[in-house]
Amino acid sequence: MKRLWLVAAAFLVQSFVTADEAAPAGNNNVNVEAGKNGEHIIDFDACKEDIHKYCNHDGVDLKSDISIIECLQDAGQKETGTLTKACETLVWDFKKRLTQDERFLGAAKQYCEKEMKERPAMAHCAQETEPGYALSCMIEFVANVTQESQCYQFLFRTERLAFSDFRLVAPFIKKCESELKSFNCQVMTPDKAHKGVAVPHTQGMALECLIQQLVKEGNKQGGPVQIGDTCKHEVMRLAEMQADDFHLDRPLFFACRQDREKFCRDVPAGQGKVFECLIVNRNKAEMQPECSKILVERAQLMGRDYRMAHPLSKACAADLKKYNCEAQNNLDAAVHFHMTWILLCLENGAKTQEKNPPSQECQHEMLSHRQMMMTEFRIAPEVVLNCANEIDQWCSPKGDIEAQGRTLHCLMAHAKERKDKEKFGAQCMQALGEVVKIADIGSNYKVDKVLFASCKDIIEGPCQQDAESEAATLQCLMKNVDSDKMTPQCEQRLIEVQYFMARDWTLDPRLYQACHQDAVSKCSALENWHMQTNDANKVDPGPQVLACLYRSAYDETNPLTPQCTQEVRRVLRERAIRVSLIPEVEENCRGALSEYCSHNIQPQEEMQCLQDHFEEKDFIKHHKPCYDEVKKFTEMEAKDTKLNRLLTRACKPVIEAHCEQFKNEEIDHGDVLECLVQHKDSDHMNSKCRSYVHHFELISLRDYHFSFKFQQSCGPDIQKHCSREGNEKASIIRCLSEVQFLHRVLGQSDDLAKDCKKQLRVAYLEQEQFDDKENMKEADPNLWRKCESDIKRLGCKDENTFEEVIECLREGFDSLVPDCKALVFDREKFEAADNTLDDELQRLCAPDIQSHCRNVQPDRVLDCLTNTKILRMLKKPCLKVVHERMKEQAKDVRLRPAFLTACRKEAETFCTEDMKKINDERYAKTTLEGVVVNCLREQFRKGFGGSKAHFSQECTIEMSNMILESEFDVQLDPPLYKACKNAIDRHCTSQILSKGGHYDNVIECLKADFFQGAIQDKSCNEELAKRTQESLVDIHLDPVLHESCANDIQRHCRDVPPGEGRVIKCLMDLREISSIKMNPECATKLHERHQLWQKAHAEYQMALPETFGELIDVIRDHPNKTSLLSWFALFIVVILLLGCCCGRATKRVARELKNR
């Protein structure tokens, strides 16, 4: 290198001016004469003092004129303030003649002969004859010449001289002459301050002056153009060249040379390396303000012309060509020169051509410049131009741009503002989005130094194990965004970045890689990662692609690929923690958020707030788009519980304890929430988890679409049977339950699908178990509205669960208003048809069911519990609810499905009109007390032993069970209870109270009073006479008699089949046989019953035969048939005797009349 410098120095000796052009040396006014004999600059007295002062140190070759000139140049930016006037003049003369003399061309041809032959364009420069033009042309090729060559050293050293003074670059002077004058760039101080004073040049400041004007022009959108295109092109050309070497940019060199020693001492000059190093360190507190300021200007200029970024343009030269990223020729009109466009183009090529990636050197420089852009926003011209007002308003609190690279994050933070006065303009939002895309933070979060610094503790703490890649670390940060370990600063920065990532699906590298094909084919996404050309003016679907992918990820009929589905769900789960990260919701719900969720609502609670209100009528009326978007999200949330981050975190203990089987499912289809509802009383349940469960219960109660499995399984049935019921889940449950009741109990053909029945049972029980007292009415708004007065009157409002409220109403059923009674009766019907829906019964009777009814179908367990043998063994809580159910059954035959099924044929035969009633929709919500039952009991009484009313065995059993139930509780026989209520109060109260306050023996009490004639009420006596007759059918229907005669039946009548009074007839016959000794208690009770039957028959003509056949049947089956037959035979004999004795007593008739 030193040898080449000496060669250059020798050339300078031969190139100096002749003696007659030289000025003699002197102290003040010296004419420097370039020696004819080849003197060096050190030989001139004019500069000896300055050379000794500034250049007498290592690194300066005092035998080399060019080395000395460079040394004197570097002594100070303003040469007048540093060098003596005589030396300044001498140095200027040397530089001028070196760069503009024709001998420069001779030297250039000598040292660059080889390069000129290889590059015709470079050889063309030697043909420039105007002073300074050859130099200007030649130095454009410095970057293309091998650094080890003599040509490079020659041009490199000459270039440094040229850039010290704009007057040495002739094309620049000519092309920018008017601008230099217009902006006073020829002098460095104002005219008025130096009027009449010759102000010498300041190194590089003419070019710097125009650069500053260019930067100002770039900061103003739509302002007047003050620098012409020709001059602008020349300024940018020179800026590109001087950006290559730190020394060529004289203002930067002098402003930053101390900082260069401080931060970039080991960085070699050339290829823009020093500038890149200084930019990276610009925000450090130790950086000199002057250096920082000029770096900002250079960064902004570099943003407008990527070729000033020499490390990037050189490292990526081949890749720029490979990906068709080369800029257009017309600089001023082409955004393709912008750093943003170049980086986007390179990244697009890298992502769309994975098999042909950029070189390692290019990737490194891309990463470095992405990082610089996040730190220094001015590198992005679009941000500078389109966000100027926003920066001034929000990010310059003290009149200065925020330091340490926080300006972009400041803008990103305010971009989320929802108030109209604080909203960013669309162009600024687009510019910010483009910067975030260029930075590609999703691929490497480290490009964002502010984010990295804010989240360093989390990254090095909880996320250290997830740091196999930068993308994985960013995902870990999102998983912990609301954890206790998250710091406010990290959370804020993370959400700022995610806000923009959520609006461009391409910014998540894993998502883009997995879903590119699906996004293109299903969601109209662009083929390229970034739209390079837009000749067809095609609109980039942007955020709509992500919304489409979200929907498709939960569409099982037309699914995405498995990898894409997994990634989409991951992204949505990460971002579901904030409304601002779900663009469709945030954009459409700004007004709703302001109206409903602006007070005391944390950002992570906004979605829950919207869900709390979005089903209200006023909300739908005024915020319909918001309602639609929240509904879509809630439907996805109902299908995938992991989207509800607040719930899954708060309920983690319960999920791990009871719902582990659903925890690891890719998508749980609502199983986790269903499991949580079922375990609300678990010891692991906490108040926060309970509140979130209640929240989602409320949502699903208001709209059945948010119960995924219910909606999925019952959708067709809802469409078929309940299309007019709206979306309210309680109404849908009622409608579907009615369909199931009509099929199971009344035998109608329409039925529900098997899966729907299962989900209907789950939904019904969830409604029953709803325990949010503040919102209890939401369990069934229609019922609550119609029963509100009864709920208050009966004190049902204080109950803890909805099923307890219903149970309270059921207990006071007779006093309910008609509308309320109808709805409560509906629930009674549904639970009677399927006992698994009766949560009160199932819960209180669980031990008894396990003990006595283990093998009985769960939906028919009440029939087992009401069995008279089992009924006496039930525990008190179970007995209470079973007794209540039995009283309900007595009100309406439809609440006795087993009875109606067993006796349907008999009912249709003998009770046609009654059957029409129970199948009539007009009576669907009305209790039909006694309908069918009274008719069948009447036939049962009439027809025993005859052919008129033959009952099947199944129906006989059900009839017998029903009669027996009333023997234990008279209230279970409504006609008898109503007719005899006064008699009960007068005659049986004391006896009842003495036996514990139950009605178990009321029938016996009434029978005794009936026999004694103590009951004056005729209707009561008639009902008792009917019940007396019923007991003749089978001794089992008279429990007291059956118990008293059990031993006698076992000894003497065990071969007699039960039914049709046969056992009673057997006992009555035994009573007539003196040789057989009966149990005294049985004989006494049988005698009492005999008298009772006779009284009932004598006074109320029970079972009076209507035909001769019936007469024969009655006599045959009567307990006193022997006596009856004896008396009947006696009656016939008397008639015969009378006929024989008195037959001729009639008037005689003449024979003639007979024979006539």
Tab-separated table of N, CA and C in Angstrom, residues 66 70 73 98-99 104 135 138-143 152-165 168-169 238 240-245 247-248 250:
chain	number	residue	atom	x	y	z
A	66	ILE	N	0.285	13.836	-1.451
A	66	ILE	CA	-1.135	13.524	-1.233
A	66	ILE	C	-1.390	13.133	0.211
A	70	GLU	N	-3.958	15.136	2.616
A	70	GLU	CA	-5.021	14.456	3.379
A	70	GLU	C	-4.914	14.783	4.856
A	73	GLN	N	-6.121	18.266	5.370
A	73	GLN	CA	-7.579	18.292	5.236
A	73	GLN	C	-8.256	17.828	6.514
A	98	LEU	N	-4.657	18.980	-9.359
A	98	LEU	CA	-4.609	17.531	-9.363
A	98	LEU	C	-5.868	16.936	-9.999
A	99	THR	N	-7.031	17.530	-9.673
A	99	THR	CA	-8.293	16.923	-10.076
A	99	THR	C	-8.829	17.452	-11.394
A	104	PHE	N	-4.375	14.878	-15.024
A	104	PHE	CA	-5.133	13.866	-14.275
A	104	PHE	C	-5.531	12.716	-15.205
A	135	LEU	N	-12.856	13.437	-13.637
A	135	LEU	CA	-12.762	12.976	-12.257
A	135	LEU	C	-14.122	12.474	-11.758
A	138	MET	N	-14.855	9.160	-13.344
A	138	MET	CA	-13.986	8.049	-12.956
A	138	MET	C	-14.297	7.518	-11.547
A	139	ILE	N	-14.613	8.423	-10.618
A	139	ILE	CA	-14.781	7.960	-9.237
A	139	ILE	C	-16.058	7.146	-9.046
A	140	GLU	N	-16.961	7.160	-10.046
A	140	GLU	CA	-18.142	6.297	-9.970
A	140	GLU	C	-17.764	4.831	-10.056
A	141	PHE	N	-16.546	4.556	-10.551
A	141	PHE	CA	-16.134	3.164	-10.734
A	141	PHE	C	-15.264	2.658	-9.594
A	142	VAL	N	-15.097	3.447	-8.566
A	142	VAL	CA	-14.243	3.026	-7.453
A	142	VAL	C	-14.732	1.702	-6.878
A	143	ALA	N	-16.047	1.570	-6.691
A	143	ALA	CA	-16.598	0.355	-6.074
A	143	ALA	C	-16.443	-0.864	-6.958
A	152	TYR	N	-7.368	1.365	-8.113
A	152	TYR	CA	-8.226	1.644	-6.954
A	152	TYR	C	-7.554	2.638	-6.023
A	153	GLN	N	-6.266	2.436	-5.759
A	153	GLN	CA	-5.567	3.323	-4.849
A	153	GLN	C	-5.520	4.751	-5.398
A	154	PHE	N	-5.309	4.844	-6.699
A	154	PHE	CA	-5.275	6.159	-7.328
A	154	PHE	C	-6.638	6.864	-7.218
A	155	LEU	N	-7.666	6.152	-7.632
A	155	LEU	CA	-9.003	6.751	-7.598
A	155	LEU	C	-9.461	7.010	-6.162
A	156	PHE	N	-9.153	6.078	-5.270
A	156	PHE	CA	-9.576	6.216	-3.873
A	156	PHE	C	-8.980	7.474	-3.241
A	157	ARG	N	-7.682	7.705	-3.464
A	157	ARG	CA	-7.028	8.870	-2.866
A	157	ARG	C	-7.512	10.159	-3.524
A	158	THR	N	-7.714	10.105	-4.837
A	158	THR	CA	-8.199	11.279	-5.550
A	158	THR	C	-9.630	11.618	-5.125
A	159	GLU	N	-10.413	10.579	-4.909
A	159	GLU	CA	-11.806	10.761	-4.499
A	159	GLU	C	-11.881	11.499	-3.158
A	160	ARG	N	-10.982	11.180	-2.266
A	160	ARG	CA	-10.998	11.830	-0.944
A	160	ARG	C	-10.668	13.308	-1.071
A	161	LEU	N	-9.814	13.620	-2.022
A	161	LEU	CA	-9.511	15.035	-2.247
A	161	LEU	C	-10.729	15.744	-2.843
A	162	ALA	N	-11.395	15.078	-3.786
A	162	ALA	CA	-12.507	15.705	-4.486
A	162	ALA	C	-13.658	16.022	-3.544
A	163	PHE	N	-13.944	15.125	-2.635
A	163	PHE	CA	-15.100	15.311	-1.760
A	163	PHE	C	-14.845	16.331	-0.649
A	164	SER	N	-13.622	16.819	-0.588
A	164	SER	CA	-13.361	17.851	0.420
A	164	SER	C	-13.897	19.204	-0.013
A	165	ASP	N	-14.167	19.376	-1.317
A	165	ASP	CA	-14.633	20.682	-1.785
A	165	ASP	C	-15.497	20.479	-3.020
A	168	LEU	N	-14.504	21.031	-6.719
A	168	LEU	CA	-13.646	20.130	-7.468
A	168	LEU	C	-14.457	19.164	-8.343
A	169	VAL	N	-15.778	19.076	-8.059
A	169	VAL	CA	-16.634	18.165	-8.822
A	169	VAL	C	-17.428	19.010	-9.802
A	238	LEU	N	-23.688	11.630	-5.630
A	238	LEU	CA	-22.523	11.925	-4.787
A	238	LEU	C	-22.707	11.368	-3.375
A	240	GLU	N	-24.316	8.699	-2.614
A	240	GLU	CA	-24.035	7.268	-2.699
A	240	GLU	C	-22.539	7.012	-2.632
A	241	MET	N	-21.779	7.807	-3.358
A	241	MET	CA	-20.331	7.583	-3.409
A	241	MET	C	-19.672	7.890	-2.081
A	242	GLN	N	-20.055	8.979	-1.451
A	242	GLN	CA	-19.388	9.334	-0.202
A	242	GLN	C	-19.818	8.426	0.951
A	243	ALA	N	-20.994	7.780	0.797
A	243	ALA	CA	-21.434	6.858	1.842
A	243	ALA	C	-20.552	5.621	1.890
A	244	ASP	N	-19.822	5.368	0.829
A	244	ASP	CA	-18.972	4.182	0.790
A	244	ASP	C	-17.818	4.295	1.770
A	245	ASP	N	-17.298	5.506	1.961
A	245	ASP	CA	-16.132	5.686	2.836
A	245	ASP	C	-16.397	6.816	3.811
A	247	HIS	N	-14.450	8.665	5.267
A	247	HIS	CA	-13.617	9.852	5.066
A	247	HIS	C	-14.147	10.757	3.965
A	248	LEU	N	-14.919	10.204	3.042
A	248	LEU	CA	-15.400	11.004	1.934
A	248	LEU	C	-16.516	11.955	2.349
A	250	ARG	N	-17.268	14.500	4.420
A	250	ARG	CA	-16.491	15.382	5.283
A	250	ARG	C	-17.273	15.883	6.499
